[in-house]
């Protein structure tokens, strides 16, 4: 049985009959957020505005009926993946087949029986819940539990567009564990895995805002993305990262840099220009990281074009 938290899901209820809208609201309002629409046009507008988790859609409505609504929902990239349950008094196999072929997930017959309605809706919400979990897992690194490279790429593109529109700075950092191979060779891969987990925790503790992102980019390399953050504020975070690892004092006797585990960082701050992320900025941050390694490690180096 799925444990649904209060208002964990949002349901769009579309029915031209006020009595049906009231009944469906009474069934679900204690558990979920309810959005109401009384015709097809309202349904499309509210689906696009709210992106509900599930749509309960009456088939027979004046004007734009449920079949026309689901066709439009499936044409719109924003709403095409929202599951739809048809509510209808039609009970012929042909009518049911037509709705299923258009993309409906299930049918609920009229008159409405609350227990049946709740069971069918919960079945679909269970699928939504499972899909959500899978999507979250697909965006996380299996070892460290922080966002992975795919998550970073998507967030980077989104924050690039947002900062480009508002002409605000975006700071990008690449971090690499100093002499990680020596650590692995001396302590073993299991210890190396634990170190990467600890580095992920330290990086995550160093950033403060929900919009900041720490991700594992690959191997012992991490990436930090700080939207709306200039170099001056980013330096505070860099110092927090470096000092945090120093205070953690994870022994690394085979490092030529320090007797504890340390990081090298390359950073760049810029105001995005153009609609798509420019790979040149990532390359500059990577070059700055290379410079940090070449000039002694356990430090941060800023790219020359940083704001």
XYZ file of C-alpha atoms in Angstrom:
307
model
C 0.000 0.000 0.000
C 1.393 3.400 -0.981
C 1.851 5.835 1.907
C 0.578 9.106 0.441
C 1.436 12.245 2.351
C -1.137 15.055 2.562
C -1.228 17.000 -0.701
C 1.596 14.854 -2.083
C -0.086 14.855 -5.492
C -2.157 17.319 -7.472
C -5.319 16.207 -9.280
C -7.057 18.160 -12.030
C -10.783 17.351 -11.971
C -12.592 18.225 -15.204
C -16.392 17.866 -15.276
C -19.184 20.157 -16.452
C -21.447 18.953 -13.647
C -20.892 20.798 -10.352
C -22.163 17.817 -8.362
C -19.468 15.539 -9.768
C -16.756 18.125 -9.147
C -17.941 18.459 -5.541
C -18.016 14.698 -4.988
C -14.525 14.155 -6.395
C -13.224 17.050 -4.307
C -14.712 15.541 -1.172
C -13.109 12.165 -1.937
C -9.576 13.490 -2.403
C -9.172 16.909 -0.787
C -7.795 15.516 2.494
C -4.939 13.760 0.687
C -4.244 15.757 -2.440
C -4.327 19.211 -3.950
C -7.440 19.571 -6.128
C -7.635 21.787 -9.212
C -11.059 22.198 -10.824
C -12.163 22.863 -14.395
C -15.694 22.823 -15.757
C -14.987 22.631 -19.509
C -12.349 21.594 -21.992
C -10.824 25.017 -22.484
C -10.333 25.495 -18.745
C -8.879 21.995 -18.516
C -6.158 22.714 -21.078
C -5.269 26.065 -19.528
C -5.058 24.686 -15.995
C -3.181 21.573 -17.037
C -0.497 23.730 -18.668
C -0.384 26.151 -15.738
C -0.313 23.618 -12.879
C 1.091 20.442 -14.500
C -0.965 18.144 -12.234
C 0.122 14.610 -11.428
C -3.168 13.143 -12.674
C -6.213 14.351 -14.637
C -9.740 13.062 -14.024
C -11.505 13.972 -17.252
C -15.205 13.791 -18.080
C -15.792 12.489 -21.584
C -19.187 14.024 -22.314
C -19.000 17.802 -22.000
C -20.596 20.529 -24.117
C -18.265 22.215 -26.566
C -14.848 20.578 -26.304
C -15.421 17.046 -25.028
C -12.968 14.818 -23.199
C -11.707 13.133 -26.361
C -10.794 16.508 -27.864
C -9.119 17.547 -24.600
C -6.904 14.483 -24.399
C -5.857 14.946 -28.043
C -4.660 18.460 -27.195
C -2.970 17.307 -23.997
C -0.979 14.715 -25.932
C 0.085 17.307 -28.542
C 1.622 19.577 -25.891
C 5.100 18.573 -24.672
C 4.319 20.053 -21.248
C 1.257 17.862 -20.655
C 1.680 14.800 -22.858
C 3.039 12.655 -20.007
C 0.306 13.506 -17.463
C -1.849 10.383 -16.945
C -5.557 10.778 -17.690
C -8.455 8.788 -16.265
C -11.704 9.199 -18.166
C -14.933 9.610 -16.220
C -17.913 8.627 -18.325
C -21.379 7.148 -18.492
C -20.462 5.530 -21.808
C -19.961 1.820 -21.371
C -19.534 0.359 -24.842
C -16.254 -1.427 -25.677
C -15.844 0.866 -28.706
C -15.984 4.019 -26.559
C -13.506 2.577 -24.084
C -11.163 1.453 -26.855
C -11.253 4.897 -28.443
C -10.229 6.581 -25.202
C -7.457 4.096 -24.489
C -6.063 4.502 -27.994
C -5.915 8.260 -27.421
C -3.809 7.699 -24.314
C -6.216 7.393 -21.363
C -4.826 5.197 -18.586
C -8.160 4.024 -17.162
C -11.926 4.542 -17.087
C -14.243 5.297 -14.166
C -17.916 4.775 -14.852
C -20.815 6.952 -13.749
C -22.552 7.036 -11.366
C -19.450 7.518 -9.224
C -18.793 5.093 -6.378
C -16.219 6.665 -3.997
C -14.457 3.396 -3.092
C -13.996 2.430 -6.752
C -12.918 5.956 -7.713
C -10.338 6.052 -4.929
C -8.952 2.618 -5.777
C -8.512 3.413 -9.472
C -6.976 6.804 -8.782
C -4.566 5.362 -6.206
C -3.475 2.718 -8.711
C -2.418 5.456 -11.120
C -0.803 7.541 -8.384
C 1.238 4.498 -7.381
C 2.612 4.424 -10.934
C 3.311 8.180 -10.775
C 5.084 7.689 -7.443
C 7.250 4.867 -8.802
C 8.124 6.832 -11.922
C 9.129 9.785 -9.764
C 11.445 7.603 -7.714
C 13.036 6.138 -10.846
C 13.564 9.611 -12.295
C 15.221 10.738 -9.076
C 17.475 7.680 -8.990
C 18.463 8.255 -12.609
C 19.718 11.710 -11.606
C 21.820 10.564 -8.632
C 25.310 9.132 -8.447
C 25.103 5.599 -7.102
C 28.183 5.847 -4.880
C 27.920 9.291 -3.297
C 24.172 9.914 -3.456
C 24.638 13.426 -4.873
C 23.502 14.508 -8.357
C 25.300 12.861 -11.265
C 26.652 14.245 -14.531
C 23.284 13.949 -16.288
C 21.661 15.974 -13.514
C 24.415 18.565 -13.759
C 24.074 18.881 -17.541
C 20.334 19.504 -17.282
C 20.703 21.963 -14.400
C 23.553 23.793 -16.132
C 21.442 24.317 -19.252
C 18.483 25.522 -17.180
C 20.532 27.918 -15.009
C 22.416 29.190 -18.068
C 19.088 30.209 -19.642
C 17.830 31.782 -16.427
C 21.004 33.801 -15.789
C 21.193 34.745 -19.477
C 17.671 36.189 -19.373
C 18.346 38.164 -16.199
C 22.001 38.930 -17.047
C 23.206 37.664 -13.685
C 26.521 35.894 -12.980
C 26.943 32.141 -12.978
C 29.923 30.514 -11.247
C 31.205 27.095 -12.275
C 33.821 25.126 -10.312
C 35.579 21.852 -11.049
C 37.154 20.027 -8.102
C 39.538 17.079 -8.180
C 40.806 14.980 -5.243
C 44.554 15.429 -4.971
C 46.560 12.251 -5.647
C 43.496 10.043 -5.407
C 45.249 7.184 -7.225
C 47.925 7.090 -4.517
C 45.192 6.954 -1.884
C 43.452 4.060 -3.658
C 46.719 2.191 -4.154
C 47.634 2.506 -0.465
C 44.272 2.064 1.297
C 42.280 0.098 -1.295
C 39.232 0.887 -3.404
C 36.728 0.450 -0.587
C 38.497 3.175 1.399
C 38.677 5.247 -1.768
C 34.921 4.951 -2.171
C 34.408 6.121 1.409
C 36.644 9.107 0.758
C 34.626 10.106 -2.303
C 31.463 9.911 -0.207
C 33.050 12.156 2.416
C 34.218 14.658 -0.206
C 30.661 14.777 -1.586
C 29.371 15.523 1.938
C 31.927 18.271 2.494
C 31.138 19.925 -0.832
C 27.400 19.715 -0.161
C 27.838 21.300 3.277
C 29.820 24.172 1.786
C 26.972 25.412 -0.422
C 24.011 27.015 1.277
C 21.194 27.738 -1.174
C 18.763 25.253 -2.725
C 19.683 26.567 -6.177
C 23.383 25.701 -5.701
C 24.374 22.330 -7.135
C 27.120 19.878 -6.228
C 27.486 16.892 -8.553
C 29.903 14.060 -9.178
C 31.198 14.574 -12.698
C 33.155 11.343 -12.951
C 35.835 9.416 -11.074
C 37.274 11.677 -8.381
C 36.094 14.860 -10.132
C 33.218 16.972 -8.831
C 31.460 20.041 -10.157
C 29.846 22.934 -8.274
C 27.358 25.287 -9.917
C 26.459 28.576 -8.209
C 23.723 30.577 -9.960
C 23.559 34.331 -9.377
C 26.934 34.199 -7.624
C 29.935 36.381 -8.407
C 33.572 35.519 -7.780
C 33.704 37.338 -4.428
C 30.875 35.293 -2.904
C 32.138 32.117 -4.582
C 35.525 32.584 -2.896
C 33.799 32.277 0.476
C 32.454 28.886 -0.589
C 35.860 27.836 -1.914
C 37.458 28.671 1.418
C 34.706 26.722 3.186
C 35.466 23.689 0.981
C 39.229 23.803 1.467
C 39.089 24.512 5.196
C 36.382 21.883 5.712
C 38.606 19.155 4.311
C 41.571 20.442 6.291
C 39.538 20.267 9.506
C 38.213 16.816 8.576
C 41.857 15.741 8.419
C 41.454 12.495 6.494
C 44.959 10.962 6.558
C 46.695 10.812 3.171
C 50.318 9.874 3.927
C 51.177 9.298 0.273
C 50.192 12.790 -0.872
C 52.981 15.159 -1.825
C 50.683 18.118 -1.042
C 49.605 17.607 2.576
C 49.324 14.819 5.105
C 45.525 14.990 4.797
C 43.153 14.558 1.865
C 42.826 17.765 -0.158
C 41.215 19.155 -3.308
C 42.296 21.262 -6.236
C 39.717 23.547 -7.820
C 39.336 25.469 -11.055
C 36.660 28.156 -11.205
C 35.128 30.613 -13.610
C 32.449 33.262 -13.209
C 30.608 34.672 -16.215
C 27.359 36.217 -17.373
C 25.878 33.817 -19.933
C 25.377 35.065 -23.463
C 23.396 33.257 -26.125
C 20.618 30.687 -25.798
C 22.783 27.589 -25.220
C 25.675 26.841 -22.824
C 29.051 27.678 -24.329
C 31.504 24.801 -23.834
C 34.342 27.311 -23.734
C 33.506 28.273 -20.152
C 33.695 24.675 -18.975
C 36.995 24.302 -20.802
C 38.344 27.433 -19.094
C 37.334 26.087 -15.685
C 39.049 22.794 -16.565
C 42.181 24.681 -17.611
C 42.126 26.564 -14.310
C 41.880 23.229 -12.495
C 44.908 21.985 -14.426
C 46.802 25.124 -13.363
C 45.828 24.532 -9.727
C 47.290 21.028 -9.958
C 50.443 22.212 -11.748
C 51.145 24.965 -9.216
C 50.998 22.928 -6.027
C 47.429 21.550 -5.598
C 45.247 22.052 -2.501
C 44.170 25.412 -3.897
C 41.748 27.124 -6.241
C 42.641 28.949 -9.439
C 40.262 31.281 -11.261
C 40.059 31.472 -15.025
C 41.251 34.779 -16.399
C 37.839 35.857 -17.732
C 36.102 35.499 -14.335
C 33.721 38.292 -13.339
